[in-house]
Amino acid sequence: MAVKVKDLLELSSLQGMKLLAGEKGLDRVVCSAGIADYEFAPDIAYCSENAFEKDSFVISSLLFAQNDKQRILPAVKALYAFGTSAFAFKRIIFDSLPREVIDFAEEKQYPLFTFGEEFYFENIIYEIMDAVQRDDTQILAEEKIKKMIDNELSADEVNRISKSVSLLFRRCAMAVYIQPRFPEKQMDTGRIFRNFYMNKRLKHKSLLCRYNRGLFLILTSPYDEEEKFALILEEIVNALGLDASAQSFFRSGIHPPHEELDRCFRESYHTYMASAAEGRDYASYDQIGMFRYLIPQKDDVALREFSDAIMEPLLNKEELLRTGIDFVLHGGDVHQTACACSCHDNTIRYRLAKVKELTGAAGKTEAEFYAELSAAVRIYLLRKGTESKF
């Protein structure tokens, strides 16, 4: 369930707020919080669609109206037009609001609050954003994300999830799974989440959630261009203070969020799984080749039997097993395999001949041998759960 205005009144920083008007609007959804002051000051144009976030809870000291109380009504009307969820003012400059402001809020069922000097803006903002974060975390709990990755949710369930989180999706979305490149350098997820939810600019275009010792970033844009998403990702990485050289980023394709949010999660995580299996860093789903069909079927009995028939004769022959795996990971290039194994090209050719013999491929062409060995090795690595030290 999305956070509503009435839910926020249970927070310690908001319990002292008094409702002045708009009681029937307490079911409005809240996805963010903001402060309104300079935007409504004299000679400042505030009629911008990005001035305030839609579905945000806005607070103010009414400093902009200290010399002219008539500025309050246009400001409240503007906030309502922006689609904000509620407005609260601190009793510092004014103890009350003009009657016409109260009447407008009551007519529009726009919740209007007041609170005293003992409450601090930063505490209110922080508690609201913390509540939004906890709600996102509940909606996108790890078990829910796993079901999306495993393709276990119906289209209706995926649509409901996409419309329940705080991110207001645009036409397109992409998922990016983030894992530390070096296991000994873990991410400070607490700091990352705090920075993310307190950064107003990021809330328009992204959502952050935890999954399996890593983080998922969900990005959204009105454009289906990879360059646009690359810019959004770069902005977020910089804003959150992430060391890009110490993290690996696994991107999904670009899809419509309400219909295919699960596909975004699935493709991004499958990119990570392919990278972990091969010990390399695939940046995006379109790079992982046969893993696109092997990963969803990795537990299939027929695939397991196919892989076992080729790999089991090698399991007690470490040198041949390593050579076969390196041969596949280097794209069937004998010389690169020799370099990886620190031996001569002819030594690799000899070992591969033994592999062909042991796996029953002696009568097959080189192309047939490589095709079958390549699939068998990748299934083996997936099932083994190899995790690369990126």
mmCIF file of C-alpha atoms in Angstrom:
data_model
loop_
_atom_site.group_PDB
_atom_site.id
_atom_site.type_symbol
_atom_site.label_atom_id
_atom_site.label_comp_id
_atom_site.label_asym_id
_atom_site.label_seq_id
_atom_site.Cartn_x
_atom_site.Cartn_y
_atom_site.Cartn_z
ATOM 1 C CA MET A 1 0.000 0.000 0.000
ATOM 2 C CA ALA A 2 1.295 3.466 -0.891
ATOM 3 C CA VAL A 3 1.869 5.947 1.967
ATOM 4 C CA LYS A 4 -1.058 8.309 2.468
ATOM 5 C CA VAL A 5 -1.296 11.681 4.181
ATOM 6 C CA LYS A 6 -3.188 10.165 7.111
ATOM 7 C CA ASP A 7 -0.418 7.583 7.619
ATOM 8 C CA LEU A 8 2.184 10.318 8.015
ATOM 9 C CA LEU A 9 0.302 11.844 10.934
ATOM 10 C CA GLU A 10 1.527 8.931 13.053
ATOM 11 C CA LEU A 11 5.151 10.040 12.608
ATOM 12 C CA SER A 12 6.663 11.718 15.653
ATOM 13 C CA SER A 13 7.525 14.916 13.764
ATOM 14 C CA LEU A 14 3.989 15.254 12.405
ATOM 15 C CA GLN A 15 1.914 14.265 15.421
ATOM 16 C CA GLY A 16 1.681 17.891 16.532
ATOM 17 C CA MET A 17 0.191 19.045 13.250
ATOM 18 C CA LYS A 18 -3.333 20.426 13.308
ATOM 19 C CA LEU A 19 -5.643 19.861 10.343
ATOM 20 C CA LEU A 20 -7.244 23.121 9.175
ATOM 21 C CA ALA A 21 -9.076 21.931 6.058
ATOM 22 C CA GLY A 22 -9.341 19.114 3.527
ATOM 23 C CA GLU A 23 -10.139 16.206 5.844
ATOM 24 C CA LYS A 24 -11.613 14.184 2.950
ATOM 25 C CA GLY A 25 -8.249 14.417 1.181
ATOM 26 C CA LEU A 26 -6.287 12.522 3.832
ATOM 27 C CA ASP A 27 -6.222 9.465 1.580
ATOM 28 C CA ARG A 28 -4.016 11.276 -0.933
ATOM 29 C CA VAL A 29 -0.828 9.350 -1.718
ATOM 30 C CA VAL A 30 2.529 10.844 -0.660
ATOM 31 C CA CYS A 31 5.678 9.989 -2.623
ATOM 32 C CA SER A 32 7.987 12.796 -1.539
ATOM 33 C CA ALA A 33 8.400 15.904 0.630
ATOM 34 C CA GLY A 34 9.453 19.460 -0.074
ATOM 35 C CA ILE A 35 9.822 22.990 1.282
ATOM 36 C CA ALA A 36 8.082 26.009 -0.261
ATOM 37 C CA ASP A 37 9.515 29.435 0.440
ATOM 38 C CA TYR A 38 11.637 31.248 -2.135
ATOM 39 C CA GLU A 39 9.576 29.839 -5.047
ATOM 40 C CA PHE A 40 6.729 32.192 -4.127
ATOM 41 C CA ALA A 41 8.797 35.242 -3.239
ATOM 42 C CA PRO A 42 8.273 38.477 -5.191
ATOM 43 C CA ASP A 43 9.786 38.614 -8.680
ATOM 44 C CA ILE A 44 10.403 34.838 -8.787
ATOM 45 C CA ALA A 45 8.559 32.818 -11.417
ATOM 46 C CA TYR A 46 7.321 29.630 -9.790
ATOM 47 C CA CYS A 47 4.915 28.313 -12.440
ATOM 48 C CA SER A 48 7.187 25.542 -13.607
ATOM 49 C CA GLU A 49 6.076 21.946 -13.914
ATOM 50 C CA ASN A 50 9.198 20.846 -12.027
ATOM 51 C CA ALA A 51 8.917 23.364 -9.188
ATOM 52 C CA PHE A 52 7.362 20.753 -6.869
ATOM 53 C CA GLU A 53 7.024 17.022 -7.126
ATOM 54 C CA LYS A 54 3.624 15.530 -7.747
ATOM 55 C CA ASP A 55 2.271 13.699 -4.677
ATOM 56 C CA SER A 56 4.650 15.516 -2.324
ATOM 57 C CA PHE A 57 3.911 16.787 1.189
ATOM 58 C CA VAL A 58 4.950 20.448 1.199
ATOM 59 C CA ILE A 59 5.868 22.509 4.279
ATOM 60 C CA SER A 60 6.599 26.227 4.574
ATOM 61 C CA SER A 61 7.319 29.050 7.004
ATOM 62 C CA LEU A 62 5.366 31.427 4.700
ATOM 63 C CA LEU A 63 8.433 33.655 4.642
ATOM 64 C CA PHE A 64 7.591 34.628 1.065
ATOM 65 C CA ALA A 65 4.382 36.325 2.336
ATOM 66 C CA GLN A 66 5.744 38.139 5.373
ATOM 67 C CA ASN A 67 5.105 41.539 3.751
ATOM 68 C CA ASP A 68 2.001 40.567 1.843
ATOM 69 C CA LYS A 69 -0.483 38.015 3.221
ATOM 70 C CA GLN A 70 -2.270 38.041 -0.135
ATOM 71 C CA ARG A 71 0.531 35.905 -1.583
ATOM 72 C CA ILE A 72 -0.576 32.857 0.398
ATOM 73 C CA LEU A 73 -3.680 31.948 -1.610
ATOM 74 C CA PRO A 74 -1.942 31.986 -5.033
ATOM 75 C CA ALA A 75 0.841 29.851 -3.533
ATOM 76 C CA VAL A 76 -1.595 27.253 -2.168
ATOM 77 C CA LYS A 77 -3.500 27.238 -5.458
ATOM 78 C CA ALA A 78 -0.240 26.668 -7.328
ATOM 79 C CA LEU A 79 0.756 23.793 -5.041
ATOM 80 C CA TYR A 80 -2.636 22.187 -5.582
ATOM 81 C CA ALA A 81 -2.262 22.615 -9.359
ATOM 82 C CA PHE A 82 1.178 20.986 -9.228
ATOM 83 C CA GLY A 83 -0.501 17.881 -7.811
ATOM 84 C CA THR A 84 1.048 18.023 -4.356
ATOM 85 C CA SER A 85 -0.691 15.939 -1.693
ATOM 86 C CA ALA A 86 -0.845 18.331 1.268
ATOM 87 C CA PHE A 87 0.462 21.640 2.622
ATOM 88 C CA ALA A 88 1.546 22.558 6.149
ATOM 89 C CA PHE A 89 2.810 25.899 7.482
ATOM 90 C CA LYS A 90 4.911 26.633 10.541
ATOM 91 C CA ARG A 91 3.526 29.249 12.921
ATOM 92 C CA ILE A 92 6.460 31.653 12.916
ATOM 93 C CA ILE A 93 5.367 34.613 10.807
ATOM 94 C CA PHE A 94 1.631 33.906 10.787
ATOM 95 C CA ASP A 95 -0.521 32.266 13.456
ATOM 96 C CA SER A 96 -3.392 31.651 11.072
ATOM 97 C CA LEU A 97 -4.308 31.632 7.396
ATOM 98 C CA PRO A 98 -6.697 33.930 5.533
ATOM 99 C CA ARG A 99 -10.251 32.629 5.359
ATOM 100 C CA GLU A 100 -10.128 32.340 1.579
ATOM 101 C CA VAL A 101 -7.164 29.929 1.829
ATOM 102 C CA ILE A 102 -9.076 27.683 4.212
ATOM 103 C CA ASP A 103 -12.150 27.814 1.976
ATOM 104 C CA PHE A 104 -10.130 26.912 -1.126
ATOM 105 C CA ALA A 105 -8.496 23.916 0.592
ATOM 106 C CA GLU A 106 -11.852 22.722 1.894
ATOM 107 C CA GLU A 107 -13.466 23.077 -1.536
ATOM 108 C CA LYS A 108 -10.679 21.073 -3.209
ATOM 109 C CA GLN A 109 -10.327 18.647 -0.302
ATOM 110 C CA TYR A 110 -6.656 19.563 -0.193
ATOM 111 C CA PRO A 111 -5.261 18.785 3.306
ATOM 112 C CA LEU A 112 -4.024 21.930 5.002
ATOM 113 C CA PHE A 113 -2.086 21.779 8.291
ATOM 114 C CA THR A 114 -0.362 24.020 10.785
ATOM 115 C CA PHE A 115 2.411 23.209 13.287
ATOM 116 C CA GLY A 116 4.399 25.009 15.951
ATOM 117 C CA GLU A 117 7.927 26.354 16.279
ATOM 118 C CA GLU A 118 9.061 23.289 18.243
ATOM 119 C CA PHE A 119 9.046 21.170 15.068
ATOM 120 C CA TYR A 120 12.016 21.320 12.709
ATOM 121 C CA PHE A 121 11.752 21.197 8.925
ATOM 122 C CA GLU A 122 14.653 18.768 8.532
ATOM 123 C CA ASN A 123 13.077 16.267 10.960
ATOM 124 C CA ILE A 124 9.738 16.410 9.155
ATOM 125 C CA ILE A 125 11.326 15.973 5.723
ATOM 126 C CA TYR A 126 13.544 13.147 6.913
ATOM 127 C CA GLU A 127 10.705 11.226 8.579
ATOM 128 C CA ILE A 128 8.427 11.556 5.559
ATOM 129 C CA MET A 129 11.135 10.347 3.167
ATOM 130 C CA ASP A 130 12.008 7.515 5.540
ATOM 131 C CA ALA A 131 8.357 6.444 5.537
ATOM 132 C CA VAL A 132 8.291 6.533 1.727
ATOM 133 C CA GLN A 133 11.482 4.475 1.602
ATOM 134 C CA ARG A 134 10.073 1.884 3.998
ATOM 135 C CA ASP A 135 6.929 1.671 1.895
ATOM 136 C CA ASP A 136 8.954 1.148 -1.299
ATOM 137 C CA THR A 137 10.984 -1.498 0.507
ATOM 138 C CA GLN A 138 7.821 -3.310 1.541
ATOM 139 C CA ILE A 139 6.314 -3.167 -1.955
ATOM 140 C CA LEU A 140 9.582 -4.261 -3.562
ATOM 141 C CA ALA A 141 10.611 -6.747 -0.899
ATOM 142 C CA GLU A 142 13.260 -9.250 -1.947
ATOM 143 C CA GLU A 143 10.770 -12.097 -2.196
ATOM 144 C CA LYS A 144 8.608 -9.988 -4.539
ATOM 145 C CA ILE A 145 11.608 -9.120 -6.714
ATOM 146 C CA LYS A 146 12.602 -12.793 -6.814
ATOM 147 C CA LYS A 147 9.149 -13.720 -8.066
ATOM 148 C CA MET A 148 9.474 -11.141 -10.825
ATOM 149 C CA ILE A 149 12.901 -12.472 -11.771
ATOM 150 C CA ASP A 150 11.536 -16.022 -11.790
ATOM 151 C CA ASN A 151 8.535 -14.907 -13.879
ATOM 152 C CA GLU A 152 6.071 -16.027 -11.206
ATOM 153 C CA LEU A 153 3.810 -12.948 -11.071
ATOM 154 C CA SER A 154 0.832 -12.308 -13.301
ATOM 155 C CA ALA A 155 0.651 -9.257 -15.549
ATOM 156 C CA ASP A 156 -1.929 -7.726 -13.197
ATOM 157 C CA GLU A 157 0.360 -8.171 -10.175
ATOM 158 C CA VAL A 158 3.289 -6.562 -12.004
ATOM 159 C CA ASN A 159 1.087 -3.665 -13.066
ATOM 160 C CA ARG A 160 -0.153 -3.198 -9.492
ATOM 161 C CA ILE A 161 3.409 -3.118 -8.134
ATOM 162 C CA SER A 162 4.559 -0.608 -10.748
ATOM 163 C CA LYS A 163 1.726 1.733 -9.783
ATOM 164 C CA SER A 164 2.233 1.376 -6.022
ATOM 165 C CA VAL A 165 5.852 2.490 -5.655
ATOM 166 C CA SER A 166 6.835 6.124 -5.164
ATOM 167 C CA LEU A 167 8.472 6.450 -8.581
ATOM 168 C CA LEU A 168 6.159 8.011 -11.152
ATOM 169 C CA PHE A 169 7.087 5.974 -14.214
ATOM 170 C CA ARG A 170 7.515 7.589 -17.601
ATOM 171 C CA ARG A 171 7.030 5.714 -20.883
ATOM 172 C CA CYS A 172 10.190 3.586 -20.579
ATOM 173 C CA ALA A 173 12.156 1.862 -17.825
ATOM 174 C CA MET A 174 15.424 0.026 -17.284
ATOM 175 C CA ALA A 175 16.739 -1.971 -14.315
ATOM 176 C CA VAL A 176 20.388 -1.829 -13.268
ATOM 177 C CA TYR A 177 21.690 -4.374 -10.763
ATOM 178 C CA ILE A 178 24.727 -3.146 -8.816
ATOM 179 C CA GLN A 179 27.270 -5.385 -7.109
ATOM 180 C CA PRO A 180 30.662 -4.551 -5.571
ATOM 181 C CA ARG A 181 33.433 -5.394 -8.027
ATOM 182 C CA PHE A 182 35.614 -6.509 -5.127
ATOM 183 C CA PRO A 183 34.009 -8.589 -2.321
ATOM 184 C CA GLU A 184 36.155 -6.957 0.352
ATOM 185 C CA LYS A 185 34.733 -3.527 -0.532
ATOM 186 C CA GLN A 186 31.075 -3.689 0.437
ATOM 187 C CA MET A 187 28.693 -0.837 -0.316
ATOM 188 C CA ASP A 188 27.476 1.371 2.512
ATOM 189 C CA THR A 189 23.814 0.775 1.653
ATOM 190 C CA GLY A 190 22.498 2.819 4.581
ATOM 191 C CA ARG A 191 24.334 5.927 3.396
ATOM 192 C CA ILE A 192 23.359 5.253 -0.222
ATOM 193 C CA PHE A 193 19.656 5.016 0.650
ATOM 194 C CA ARG A 194 19.743 8.178 2.779
ATOM 195 C CA ASN A 195 21.430 10.129 -0.002
ATOM 196 C CA PHE A 196 19.018 8.764 -2.573
ATOM 197 C CA TYR A 197 15.771 9.568 -0.773
ATOM 198 C CA MET A 198 16.914 13.027 0.266
ATOM 199 C CA ASN A 199 17.919 13.993 -3.281
ATOM 200 C CA LYS A 200 14.911 15.597 -4.953
ATOM 201 C CA ARG A 201 16.343 15.363 -8.480
ATOM 202 C CA LEU A 202 16.715 11.586 -8.342
ATOM 203 C CA LYS A 203 13.109 10.951 -7.300
ATOM 204 C CA HIS A 204 11.799 11.955 -10.715
ATOM 205 C CA LYS A 205 13.753 9.342 -12.593
ATOM 206 C CA SER A 206 14.785 6.417 -10.381
ATOM 207 C CA LEU A 207 14.000 4.042 -7.544
ATOM 208 C CA LEU A 208 16.397 2.098 -5.335
ATOM 209 C CA CYS A 209 15.869 -1.295 -3.672
ATOM 210 C CA ARG A 210 17.943 -4.043 -2.097
ATOM 211 C CA TYR A 211 18.362 -7.529 -3.516
ATOM 212 C CA ASN A 212 20.698 -10.392 -2.662
ATOM 213 C CA ARG A 213 23.719 -8.448 -1.362
ATOM 214 C CA GLY A 214 23.353 -5.882 -4.128
ATOM 215 C CA LEU A 215 21.128 -2.998 -5.171
ATOM 216 C CA PHE A 216 18.623 -2.563 -7.959
ATOM 217 C CA LEU A 217 18.216 0.845 -9.563
ATOM 218 C CA ILE A 218 15.034 1.271 -11.578
ATOM 219 C CA LEU A 219 15.410 4.112 -14.078
ATOM 220 C CA THR A 220 12.637 5.763 -16.060
ATOM 221 C CA SER A 221 12.578 8.118 -19.021
ATOM 222 C CA PRO A 222 10.118 9.263 -21.682
ATOM 223 C CA TYR A 223 12.668 8.166 -24.295
ATOM 224 C CA ASP A 224 13.626 4.633 -25.359
ATOM 225 C CA GLU A 225 17.243 5.582 -26.042
ATOM 226 C CA GLU A 226 20.145 3.874 -24.262
ATOM 227 C CA GLU A 227 22.093 7.147 -24.264
ATOM 228 C CA LYS A 228 19.372 8.813 -22.171
ATOM 229 C CA PHE A 229 19.466 6.015 -19.615
ATOM 230 C CA ALA A 230 23.270 6.102 -19.545
ATOM 231 C CA LEU A 231 23.114 9.788 -18.601
ATOM 232 C CA ILE A 232 20.568 9.116 -15.853
ATOM 233 C CA LEU A 233 22.736 6.311 -14.452
ATOM 234 C CA GLU A 234 25.835 8.518 -14.520
ATOM 235 C CA GLU A 235 23.970 11.289 -12.695
ATOM 236 C CA ILE A 236 22.786 8.894 -9.979
ATOM 237 C CA VAL A 237 26.213 7.309 -9.516
ATOM 238 C CA ASN A 238 27.746 10.757 -9.031
ATOM 239 C CA ALA A 239 24.945 12.008 -6.765
ATOM 240 C CA LEU A 240 25.175 8.975 -4.497
ATOM 241 C CA GLY A 241 28.958 9.128 -4.316
ATOM 242 C CA LEU A 242 29.379 5.632 -5.748
ATOM 243 C CA ASP A 243 32.848 4.700 -6.933
ATOM 244 C CA ALA A 244 32.076 3.465 -10.455
ATOM 245 C CA SER A 245 35.427 1.653 -10.624
ATOM 246 C CA ALA A 246 34.540 -0.352 -7.507
ATOM 247 C CA GLN A 247 31.044 -1.416 -8.644
ATOM 248 C CA SER A 248 29.705 -3.505 -11.503
ATOM 249 C CA PHE A 249 26.522 -2.380 -13.255
ATOM 250 C CA PHE A 250 24.315 -4.914 -15.055
ATOM 251 C CA ARG A 251 21.678 -3.298 -17.269
ATOM 252 C CA SER A 252 18.443 -4.689 -18.644
ATOM 253 C CA GLY A 253 16.897 -3.698 -21.920
ATOM 254 C CA ILE A 254 14.415 -0.811 -22.136
ATOM 255 C CA HIS A 255 10.763 -1.755 -21.613
ATOM 256 C CA PRO A 256 7.365 -0.212 -20.731
ATOM 257 C CA PRO A 257 7.332 -0.220 -16.903
ATOM 258 C CA HIS A 258 3.697 -0.918 -16.110
ATOM 259 C CA GLU A 259 3.570 -3.917 -18.440
ATOM 260 C CA GLU A 260 7.119 -5.277 -18.115
ATOM 261 C CA LEU A 261 8.713 -4.137 -14.859
ATOM 262 C CA ASP A 262 9.361 -7.824 -14.097
ATOM 263 C CA ARG A 263 11.222 -8.182 -17.387
ATOM 264 C CA CYS A 264 13.488 -5.286 -16.407
ATOM 265 C CA PHE A 265 14.395 -6.984 -13.126
ATOM 266 C CA ARG A 266 14.802 -10.368 -14.834
ATOM 267 C CA GLU A 267 17.086 -9.192 -17.631
ATOM 268 C CA SER A 268 19.264 -7.143 -15.302
ATOM 269 C CA TYR A 269 19.753 -9.991 -12.839
ATOM 270 C CA HIS A 270 20.330 -12.533 -15.596
ATOM 271 C CA THR A 271 23.088 -10.260 -16.881
ATOM 272 C CA TYR A 272 24.679 -10.439 -13.445
ATOM 273 C CA MET A 273 24.298 -14.236 -13.343
ATOM 274 C CA ALA A 274 25.969 -14.610 -16.755
ATOM 275 C CA SER A 275 28.805 -12.354 -15.628
ATOM 276 C CA ALA A 276 29.267 -14.287 -12.388
ATOM 277 C CA ALA A 277 29.272 -17.636 -14.203
ATOM 278 C CA GLU A 278 31.930 -16.600 -16.708
ATOM 279 C CA GLY A 279 33.991 -14.370 -14.444
ATOM 280 C CA ARG A 280 33.574 -11.379 -16.711
ATOM 281 C CA ASP A 281 31.622 -8.151 -16.679
ATOM 282 C CA TYR A 282 28.740 -8.146 -19.152
ATOM 283 C CA ALA A 283 27.350 -4.608 -19.074
ATOM 284 C CA SER A 284 23.929 -5.295 -20.560
ATOM 285 C CA TYR A 285 21.468 -8.058 -21.300
ATOM 286 C CA ASP A 286 21.976 -7.912 -25.047
ATOM 287 C CA GLN A 287 25.601 -9.030 -24.565
ATOM 288 C CA ILE A 288 25.069 -12.321 -22.740
ATOM 289 C CA GLY A 289 24.422 -14.507 -25.807
ATOM 290 C CA MET A 290 23.198 -18.034 -25.132
ATOM 291 C CA PHE A 291 22.788 -17.241 -21.433
ATOM 292 C CA ARG A 292 19.541 -15.546 -22.454
ATOM 293 C CA TYR A 293 17.938 -18.976 -22.862
ATOM 294 C CA LEU A 294 20.255 -21.052 -20.650
ATOM 295 C CA ILE A 295 19.621 -19.124 -17.419
ATOM 296 C CA PRO A 296 15.806 -19.493 -17.413
ATOM 297 C CA GLN A 297 16.252 -23.221 -18.189
ATOM 298 C CA LYS A 298 19.304 -23.942 -16.024
ATOM 299 C CA ASP A 299 17.400 -26.413 -13.819
ATOM 300 C CA ASP A 300 15.749 -28.215 -16.739
ATOM 301 C CA VAL A 301 16.363 -31.990 -16.573
ATOM 302 C CA ALA A 302 17.220 -32.326 -20.268
ATOM 303 C CA LEU A 303 19.763 -29.492 -20.082
ATOM 304 C CA ARG A 304 21.307 -30.966 -16.955
ATOM 305 C CA GLU A 305 21.642 -34.385 -18.557
ATOM 306 C CA PHE A 306 23.158 -32.858 -21.697
ATOM 307 C CA SER A 307 25.738 -30.923 -19.666
ATOM 308 C CA ASP A 308 26.527 -33.857 -17.357
ATOM 309 C CA ALA A 309 27.195 -36.179 -20.298
ATOM 310 C CA ILE A 310 29.960 -33.846 -21.484
ATOM 311 C CA MET A 311 31.322 -32.471 -18.199
ATOM 312 C CA GLU A 312 31.338 -35.509 -15.888
ATOM 313 C CA PRO A 313 34.215 -37.308 -17.720
ATOM 314 C CA LEU A 314 36.332 -34.189 -17.073
ATOM 315 C CA LEU A 315 35.507 -33.582 -13.426
ATOM 316 C CA ASN A 316 38.295 -35.763 -12.037
ATOM 317 C CA LYS A 317 40.812 -34.453 -14.583
ATOM 318 C CA GLU A 318 41.459 -30.938 -13.375
ATOM 319 C CA GLU A 319 43.856 -29.958 -16.153
ATOM 320 C CA LEU A 320 41.481 -31.003 -18.933
ATOM 321 C CA LEU A 321 38.484 -29.475 -17.137
ATOM 322 C CA ARG A 322 40.248 -26.126 -16.759
ATOM 323 C CA THR A 323 41.405 -26.224 -20.383
ATOM 324 C CA GLY A 324 37.888 -26.943 -21.640
ATOM 325 C CA ILE A 325 36.402 -24.106 -19.583
ATOM 326 C CA ASP A 326 39.118 -21.628 -20.606
ATOM 327 C CA PHE A 327 38.687 -22.643 -24.255
ATOM 328 C CA VAL A 328 35.001 -21.739 -24.047
ATOM 329 C CA LEU A 329 35.570 -18.528 -22.068
ATOM 330 C CA HIS A 330 38.065 -17.383 -24.714
ATOM 331 C CA GLY A 331 35.644 -17.954 -27.561
ATOM 332 C CA GLY A 332 37.342 -21.066 -28.939
ATOM 333 C CA ASP A 333 40.654 -19.259 -29.517
ATOM 334 C CA VAL A 334 43.518 -21.715 -28.977
ATOM 335 C CA HIS A 335 46.194 -19.056 -28.571
ATOM 336 C CA GLN A 336 44.261 -17.036 -25.983
ATOM 337 C CA THR A 337 43.503 -20.267 -24.127
ATOM 338 C CA ALA A 338 47.221 -21.131 -24.149
ATOM 339 C CA CYS A 339 48.044 -17.707 -22.696
ATOM 340 C CA ALA A 340 45.427 -18.167 -19.977
ATOM 341 C CA CYS A 341 46.844 -21.609 -19.143
ATOM 342 C CA SER A 342 50.477 -20.442 -19.403
ATOM 343 C CA CYS A 343 51.428 -23.103 -21.924
ATOM 344 C CA HIS A 344 52.130 -23.619 -25.649
ATOM 345 C CA ASP A 345 49.389 -23.614 -28.300
ATOM 346 C CA ASN A 346 50.204 -27.221 -29.198
ATOM 347 C CA THR A 347 49.710 -28.250 -25.577
ATOM 348 C CA ILE A 348 46.186 -26.836 -25.723
ATOM 349 C CA ARG A 349 45.510 -28.657 -28.995
ATOM 350 C CA TYR A 350 46.656 -31.903 -27.407
ATOM 351 C CA ARG A 351 44.464 -31.387 -24.360
ATOM 352 C CA LEU A 352 41.446 -30.499 -26.498
ATOM 353 C CA ALA A 353 41.927 -33.706 -28.460
ATOM 354 C CA LYS A 354 41.783 -35.598 -25.150
ATOM 355 C CA VAL A 355 38.644 -33.663 -24.187
ATOM 356 C CA LYS A 356 37.026 -34.614 -27.497
ATOM 357 C CA GLU A 357 37.902 -38.233 -26.922
ATOM 358 C CA LEU A 358 36.627 -38.340 -23.349
ATOM 359 C CA THR A 359 33.366 -36.556 -24.178
ATOM 360 C CA GLY A 360 32.543 -38.728 -27.177
ATOM 361 C CA ALA A 361 33.084 -35.932 -29.691
ATOM 362 C CA ALA A 362 36.078 -37.419 -31.513
ATOM 363 C CA GLY A 363 34.128 -37.910 -34.736
ATOM 364 C CA LYS A 364 32.592 -34.437 -34.732
ATOM 365 C CA THR A 365 33.770 -31.333 -36.563
ATOM 366 C CA GLU A 366 35.558 -28.589 -34.661
ATOM 367 C CA ALA A 367 32.466 -26.393 -34.975
ATOM 368 C CA GLU A 368 30.184 -29.123 -33.590
ATOM 369 C CA PHE A 369 32.609 -29.878 -30.772
ATOM 370 C CA TYR A 370 32.895 -26.229 -29.734
ATOM 371 C CA ALA A 371 29.133 -25.611 -29.948
ATOM 372 C CA GLU A 372 28.333 -28.528 -27.639
ATOM 373 C CA LEU A 373 31.225 -27.895 -25.254
ATOM 374 C CA SER A 374 30.309 -24.199 -25.063
ATOM 375 C CA ALA A 375 26.711 -24.938 -24.022
ATOM 376 C CA ALA A 376 27.747 -27.687 -21.592
ATOM 377 C CA VAL A 377 30.373 -25.524 -19.889
ATOM 378 C CA ARG A 378 27.989 -22.596 -19.431
ATOM 379 C CA ILE A 379 25.284 -24.830 -17.979
ATOM 380 C CA TYR A 380 27.904 -26.346 -15.672
ATOM 381 C CA LEU A 381 29.108 -22.923 -14.502
ATOM 382 C CA LEU A 382 25.560 -21.709 -13.902
ATOM 383 C CA ARG A 383 24.643 -24.749 -11.870
ATOM 384 C CA LYS A 384 27.882 -24.642 -9.944
ATOM 385 C CA GLY A 385 27.030 -21.071 -8.993
ATOM 386 C CA THR A 386 30.478 -19.748 -9.769
ATOM 387 C CA GLU A 387 30.896 -16.205 -8.493
ATOM 388 C CA SER A 388 33.579 -14.168 -10.214
ATOM 389 C CA LYS A 389 35.829 -11.817 -8.269
ATOM 390 C CA PHE A 390 35.124 -8.845 -10.518
#
